[in-house]
Coordinates of C-alpha atoms and ligand atoms in Angstrom, one line a residue:
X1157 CA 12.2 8.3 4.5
X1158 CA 12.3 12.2 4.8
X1159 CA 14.6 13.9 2.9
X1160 CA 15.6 16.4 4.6
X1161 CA 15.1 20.7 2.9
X1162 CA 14.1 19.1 -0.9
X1163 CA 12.0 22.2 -2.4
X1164 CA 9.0 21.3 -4.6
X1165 CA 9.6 24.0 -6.6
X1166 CA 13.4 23.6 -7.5
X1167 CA 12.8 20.0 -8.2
X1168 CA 9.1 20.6 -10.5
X1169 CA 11.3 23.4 -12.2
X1170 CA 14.3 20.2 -13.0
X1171 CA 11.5 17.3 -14.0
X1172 CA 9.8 20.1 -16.5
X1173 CA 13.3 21.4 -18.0
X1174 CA 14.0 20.6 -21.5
X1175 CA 17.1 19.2 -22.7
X1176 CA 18.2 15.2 -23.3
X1177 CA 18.7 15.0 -19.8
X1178 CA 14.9 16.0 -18.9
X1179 CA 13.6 12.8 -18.3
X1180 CA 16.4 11.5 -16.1
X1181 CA 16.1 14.7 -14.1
X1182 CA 12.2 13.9 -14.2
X1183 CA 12.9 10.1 -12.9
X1184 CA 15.4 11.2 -10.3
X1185 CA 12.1 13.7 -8.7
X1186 CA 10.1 11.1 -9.6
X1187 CA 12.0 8.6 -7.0
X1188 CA 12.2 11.5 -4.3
X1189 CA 8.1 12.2 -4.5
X1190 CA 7.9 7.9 -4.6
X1191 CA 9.9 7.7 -1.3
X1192 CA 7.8 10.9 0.7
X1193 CA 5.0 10.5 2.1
X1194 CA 4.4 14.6 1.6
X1195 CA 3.7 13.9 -1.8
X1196 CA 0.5 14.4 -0.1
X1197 CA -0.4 17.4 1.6
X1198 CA -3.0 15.8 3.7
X1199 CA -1.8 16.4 7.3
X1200 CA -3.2 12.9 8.1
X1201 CA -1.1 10.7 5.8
X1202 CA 1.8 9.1 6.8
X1203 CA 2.4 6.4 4.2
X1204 CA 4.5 7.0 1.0
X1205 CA 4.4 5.2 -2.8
X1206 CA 7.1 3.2 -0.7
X1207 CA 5.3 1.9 2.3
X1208 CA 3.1 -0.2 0.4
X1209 CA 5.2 -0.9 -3.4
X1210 CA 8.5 -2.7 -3.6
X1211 CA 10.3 -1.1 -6.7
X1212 CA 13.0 -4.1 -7.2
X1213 CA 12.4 -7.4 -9.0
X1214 CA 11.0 -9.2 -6.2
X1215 CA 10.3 -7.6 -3.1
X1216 CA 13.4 -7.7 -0.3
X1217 CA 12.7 -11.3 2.0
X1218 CA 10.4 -9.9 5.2
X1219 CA 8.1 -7.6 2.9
X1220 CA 5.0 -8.4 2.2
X1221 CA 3.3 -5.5 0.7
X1222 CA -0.6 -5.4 -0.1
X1223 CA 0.9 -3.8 -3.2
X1224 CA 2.6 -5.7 -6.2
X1225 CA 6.4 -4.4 -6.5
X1226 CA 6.3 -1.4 -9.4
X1227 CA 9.2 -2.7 -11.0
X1228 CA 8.1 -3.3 -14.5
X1229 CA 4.3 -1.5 -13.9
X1230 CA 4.9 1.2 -16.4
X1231 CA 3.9 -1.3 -19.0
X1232 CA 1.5 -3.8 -18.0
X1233 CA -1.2 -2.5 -19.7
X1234 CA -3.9 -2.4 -17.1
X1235 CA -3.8 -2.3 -13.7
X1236 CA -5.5 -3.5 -10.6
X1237 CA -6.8 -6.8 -11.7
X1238 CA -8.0 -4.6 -15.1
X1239 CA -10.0 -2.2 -13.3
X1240 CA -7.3 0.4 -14.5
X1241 CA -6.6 1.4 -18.4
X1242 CA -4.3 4.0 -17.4
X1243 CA -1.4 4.2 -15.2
X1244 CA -2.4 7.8 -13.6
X1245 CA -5.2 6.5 -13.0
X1246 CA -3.8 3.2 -11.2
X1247 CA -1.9 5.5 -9.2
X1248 CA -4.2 8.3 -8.2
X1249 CA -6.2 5.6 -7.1
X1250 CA -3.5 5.1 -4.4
X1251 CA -3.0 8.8 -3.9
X1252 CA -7.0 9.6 -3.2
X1253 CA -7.6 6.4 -1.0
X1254 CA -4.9 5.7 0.7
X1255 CA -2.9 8.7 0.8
X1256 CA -5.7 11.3 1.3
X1257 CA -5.1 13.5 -1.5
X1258 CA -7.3 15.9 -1.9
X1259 CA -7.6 15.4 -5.3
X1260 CA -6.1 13.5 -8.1
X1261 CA -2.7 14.1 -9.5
X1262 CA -3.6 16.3 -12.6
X1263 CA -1.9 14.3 -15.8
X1264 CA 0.2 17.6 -16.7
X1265 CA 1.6 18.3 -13.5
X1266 CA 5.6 18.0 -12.3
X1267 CA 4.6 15.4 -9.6
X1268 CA 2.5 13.2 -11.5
X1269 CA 5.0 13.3 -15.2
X1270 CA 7.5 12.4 -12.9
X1271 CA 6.4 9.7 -11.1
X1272 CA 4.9 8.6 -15.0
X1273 CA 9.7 8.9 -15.8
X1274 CA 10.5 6.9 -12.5
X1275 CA 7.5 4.1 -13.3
X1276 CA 9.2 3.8 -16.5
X1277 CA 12.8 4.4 -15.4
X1278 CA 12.1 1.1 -13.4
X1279 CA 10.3 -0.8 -16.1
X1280 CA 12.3 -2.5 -18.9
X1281 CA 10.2 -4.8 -19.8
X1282 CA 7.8 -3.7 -22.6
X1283 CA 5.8 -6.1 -23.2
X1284 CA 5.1 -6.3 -19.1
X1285 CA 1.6 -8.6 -18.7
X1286 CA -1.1 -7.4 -16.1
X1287 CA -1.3 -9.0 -13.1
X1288 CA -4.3 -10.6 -11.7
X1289 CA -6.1 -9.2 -8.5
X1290 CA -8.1 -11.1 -6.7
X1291 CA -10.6 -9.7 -4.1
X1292 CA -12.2 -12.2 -1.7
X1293 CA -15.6 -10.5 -1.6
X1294 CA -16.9 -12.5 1.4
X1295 CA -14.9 -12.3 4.3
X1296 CA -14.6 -16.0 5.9
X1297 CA -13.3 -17.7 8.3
X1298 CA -9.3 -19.1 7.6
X1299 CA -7.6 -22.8 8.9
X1300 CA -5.3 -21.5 11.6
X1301 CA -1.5 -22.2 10.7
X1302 CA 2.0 -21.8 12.3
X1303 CA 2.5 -19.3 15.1
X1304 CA 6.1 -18.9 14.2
X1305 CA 4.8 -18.2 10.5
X1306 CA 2.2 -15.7 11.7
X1307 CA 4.9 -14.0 13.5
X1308 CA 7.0 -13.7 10.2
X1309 CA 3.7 -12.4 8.3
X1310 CA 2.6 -9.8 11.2
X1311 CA 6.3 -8.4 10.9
X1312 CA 5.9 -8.1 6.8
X1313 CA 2.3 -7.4 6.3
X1314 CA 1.3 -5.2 9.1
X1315 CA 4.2 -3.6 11.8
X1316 CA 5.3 -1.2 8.6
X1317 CA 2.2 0.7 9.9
X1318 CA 0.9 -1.1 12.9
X1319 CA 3.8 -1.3 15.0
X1320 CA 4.9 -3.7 17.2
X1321 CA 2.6 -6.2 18.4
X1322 CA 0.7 -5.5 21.9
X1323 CA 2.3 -1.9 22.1
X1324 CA 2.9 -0.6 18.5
X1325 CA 5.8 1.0 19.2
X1326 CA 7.5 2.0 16.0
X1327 CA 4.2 2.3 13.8
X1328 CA 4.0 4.9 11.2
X1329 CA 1.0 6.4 11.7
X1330 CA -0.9 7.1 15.5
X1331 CA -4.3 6.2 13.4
X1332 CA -3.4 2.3 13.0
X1333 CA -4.4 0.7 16.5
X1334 CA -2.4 -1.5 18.3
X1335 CA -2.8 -5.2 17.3
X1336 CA -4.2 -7.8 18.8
X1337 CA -5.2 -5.6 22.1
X1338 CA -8.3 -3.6 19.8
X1339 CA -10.0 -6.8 19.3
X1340 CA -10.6 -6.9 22.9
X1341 CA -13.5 -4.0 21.9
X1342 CA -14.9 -6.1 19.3
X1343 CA -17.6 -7.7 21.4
X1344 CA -19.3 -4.9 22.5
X1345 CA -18.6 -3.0 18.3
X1346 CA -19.5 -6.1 16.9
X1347 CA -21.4 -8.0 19.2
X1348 CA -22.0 -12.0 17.6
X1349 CA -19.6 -11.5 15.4
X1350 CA -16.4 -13.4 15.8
X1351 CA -13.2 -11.1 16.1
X1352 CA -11.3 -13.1 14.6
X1353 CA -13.7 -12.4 11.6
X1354 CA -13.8 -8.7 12.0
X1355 CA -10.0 -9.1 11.3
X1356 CA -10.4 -10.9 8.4
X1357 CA -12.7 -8.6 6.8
X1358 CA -10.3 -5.9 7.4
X1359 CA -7.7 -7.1 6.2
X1360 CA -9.2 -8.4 2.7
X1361 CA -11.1 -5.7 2.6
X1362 CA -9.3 -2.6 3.6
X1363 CA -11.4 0.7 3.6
X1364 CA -13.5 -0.5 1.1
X1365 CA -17.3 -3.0 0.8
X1366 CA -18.3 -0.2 3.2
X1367 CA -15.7 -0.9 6.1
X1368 CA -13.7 2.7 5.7
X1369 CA -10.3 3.9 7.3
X1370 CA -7.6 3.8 4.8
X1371 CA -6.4 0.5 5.3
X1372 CA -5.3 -1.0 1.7
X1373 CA -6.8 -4.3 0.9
X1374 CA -5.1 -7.5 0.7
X1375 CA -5.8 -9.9 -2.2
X1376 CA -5.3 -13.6 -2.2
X1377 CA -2.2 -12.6 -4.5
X1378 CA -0.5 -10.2 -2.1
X1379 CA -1.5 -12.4 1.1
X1380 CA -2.9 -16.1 1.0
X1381 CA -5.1 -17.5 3.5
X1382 CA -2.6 -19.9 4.6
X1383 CA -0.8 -16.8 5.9
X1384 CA -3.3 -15.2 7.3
X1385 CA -4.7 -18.6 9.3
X1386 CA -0.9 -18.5 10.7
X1387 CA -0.8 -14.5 11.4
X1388 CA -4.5 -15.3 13.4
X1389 CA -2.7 -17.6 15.4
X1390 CA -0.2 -15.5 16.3
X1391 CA -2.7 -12.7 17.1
X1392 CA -4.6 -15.4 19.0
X1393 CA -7.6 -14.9 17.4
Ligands
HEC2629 C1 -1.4 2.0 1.6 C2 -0.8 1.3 0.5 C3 -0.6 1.9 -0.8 C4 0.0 3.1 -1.1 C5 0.5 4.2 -0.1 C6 0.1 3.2 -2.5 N1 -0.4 2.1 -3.1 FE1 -0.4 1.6 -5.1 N2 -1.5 -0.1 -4.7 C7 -1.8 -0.5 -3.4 C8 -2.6 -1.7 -3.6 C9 -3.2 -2.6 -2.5 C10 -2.8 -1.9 -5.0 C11 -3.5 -3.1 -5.6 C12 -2.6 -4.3 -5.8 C13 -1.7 -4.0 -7.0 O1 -2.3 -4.0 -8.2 O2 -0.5 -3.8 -6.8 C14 -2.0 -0.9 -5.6 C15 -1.9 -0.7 -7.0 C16 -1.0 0.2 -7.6 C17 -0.7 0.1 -9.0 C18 -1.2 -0.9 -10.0 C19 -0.2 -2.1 -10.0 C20 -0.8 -3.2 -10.9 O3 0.0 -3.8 -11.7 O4 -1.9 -3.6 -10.8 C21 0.2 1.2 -9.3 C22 0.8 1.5 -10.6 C23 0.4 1.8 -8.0 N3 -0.3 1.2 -7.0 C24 1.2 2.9 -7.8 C25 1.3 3.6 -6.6 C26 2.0 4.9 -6.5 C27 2.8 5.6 -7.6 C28 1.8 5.3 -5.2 C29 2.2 6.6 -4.6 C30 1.7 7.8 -5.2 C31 1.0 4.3 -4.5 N4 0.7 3.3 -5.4 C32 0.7 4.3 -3.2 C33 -1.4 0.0 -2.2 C34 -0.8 1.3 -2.1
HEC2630 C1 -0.2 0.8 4.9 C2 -0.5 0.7 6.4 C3 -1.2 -0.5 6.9 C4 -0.8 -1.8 6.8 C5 0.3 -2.4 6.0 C6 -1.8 -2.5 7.6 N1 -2.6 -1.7 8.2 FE1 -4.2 -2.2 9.4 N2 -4.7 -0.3 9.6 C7 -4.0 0.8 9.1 C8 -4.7 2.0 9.5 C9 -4.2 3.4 9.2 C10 -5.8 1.7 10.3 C11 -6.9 2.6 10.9 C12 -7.7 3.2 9.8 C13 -8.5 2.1 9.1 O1 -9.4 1.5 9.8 O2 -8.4 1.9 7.9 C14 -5.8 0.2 10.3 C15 -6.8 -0.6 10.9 C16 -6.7 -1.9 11.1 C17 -7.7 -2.7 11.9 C18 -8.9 -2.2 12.5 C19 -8.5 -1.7 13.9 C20 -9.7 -1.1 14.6 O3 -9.5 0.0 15.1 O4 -10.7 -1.8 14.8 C21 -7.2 -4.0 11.9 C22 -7.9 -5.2 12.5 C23 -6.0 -4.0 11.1 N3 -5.7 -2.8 10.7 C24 -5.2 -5.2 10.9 C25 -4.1 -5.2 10.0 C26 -3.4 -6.4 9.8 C27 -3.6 -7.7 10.4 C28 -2.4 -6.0 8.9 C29 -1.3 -6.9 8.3 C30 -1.9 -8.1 7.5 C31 -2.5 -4.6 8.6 N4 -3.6 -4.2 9.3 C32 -1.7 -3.9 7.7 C33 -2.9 0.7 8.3 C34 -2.3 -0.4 7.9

């Protein structure tokens, strides 16, 4: 969503006011810097807080983000499976890998104390548990499943960023390639390795276990492997 002639400064001057009203203002920036993706000033990043984190209950029916939904977060406790004690830092993991900041969000700045208000503003549950986060470390092969279920996964997993299938019209960044049709490269970048495999490895692993891109990583929580068996089908793969 671009929000068309907001000024950093005006709204850093309203989230660090004083007054009763201060946090409010500071939630209400807080939702604006959530929703842009030029919270980062990386010319290269396209994705927002929003692209990847429902902030409702339970997500909307068709999303299915790599992210767990941010509505009651501020209070979990830990973060990312526990590899997080602090919500900054659960965030600016976000920002630095998958948004290409530069550099973390500093704890005392406007941007990151009011993203800290609009966490919270959305979080009314105190006593909020963690959530678990499970990595599948070695990338294997999945039972295919249902085309017409693959179809429904492709459209909430992946065409957010990759597009439409076969021409990815619509994508939100020019840097995610068009899906299935790179695969057809996969023989001569990957030669003896399945592609369907290479697929699968990107997608549970994201940029990371040495594969890089910024590609977030899907756990078995945000996408099972009955899903992605049904999405391979539908890539026929
Ligand atoms: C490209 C996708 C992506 C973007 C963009 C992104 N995140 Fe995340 N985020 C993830 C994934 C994947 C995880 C790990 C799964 C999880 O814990 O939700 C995560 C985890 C988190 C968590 C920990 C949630 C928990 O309970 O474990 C917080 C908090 C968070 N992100 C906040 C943010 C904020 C705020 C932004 C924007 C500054 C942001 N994220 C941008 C993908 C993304
Ligand atoms: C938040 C945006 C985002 C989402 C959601 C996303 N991708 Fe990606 N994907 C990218 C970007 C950007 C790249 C290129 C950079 C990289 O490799 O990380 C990429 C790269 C890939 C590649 C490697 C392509 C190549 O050039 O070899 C595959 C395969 C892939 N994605 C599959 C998927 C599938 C399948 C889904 C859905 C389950 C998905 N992606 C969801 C952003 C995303």
């Amino acid at each position: 969503m671009r929000l068309a002639g907001w000024s950093v400064v005006a709204l850093a001057a309203l989230a660090t006011g004083c007054g009763d009203d201060a946090p409010v203002k500071a939630a209400e920036y807080g939702e604006v810097l959530f929703n842009d993706a030029r919270l980062s000033t990386s010319t290269f990043n396209s994705f927002s807080c929003a692209t990847c984190h429902a902030t409702t209950p339970t997500p909307a029916a068709g999303r299915l983000d790599s992210g767990y939904t941010l509505y009651d977060s501020a209070f979990r406790g830990s973060w990312w499976g526990g590899y997080e004690t602090r919500l900054l830092d659960a965030v600016n993991f976000c920002y630095v890998n998958f948004m290409r900041g530069v550099a973390p969000l500093p704890e005392d700045s406007p941007q990151s104390r009011a993203l800290y208000e609009y966490l919270v503003s959305i979080s009314p549950n105190r006593d909020a548990k963690p959530l678990p986060f499970t990595v599948v470390k070695d990338a294997a092969e999945v039972a295919r499943g249902d085309k017409a279920r693959g179809q429904e996964v492709y459209r909430a997993a992946c065409q957010v960023c990759h597009g439409e299938p076969h021409t990815g019209a619509g994508r939100n960044t020019e840097l995610a390639s068009v899906l299935p049709e790179v695969t057809r490269e996969y023989d001569e970048v990957f030669p003896g390795v399945p592609p369907s495999l290479v697929v699968i490895e990107k997608v549970r692993h994201g940029q990371f276990f040495g594969v890089g891109g910024n590609m977030p990583p899907y756990s078995l929580e945000a996408l099972s492997d009955a899903d992605l068996g049904a999405l391979l089908t539908f890539l026929e793969l």
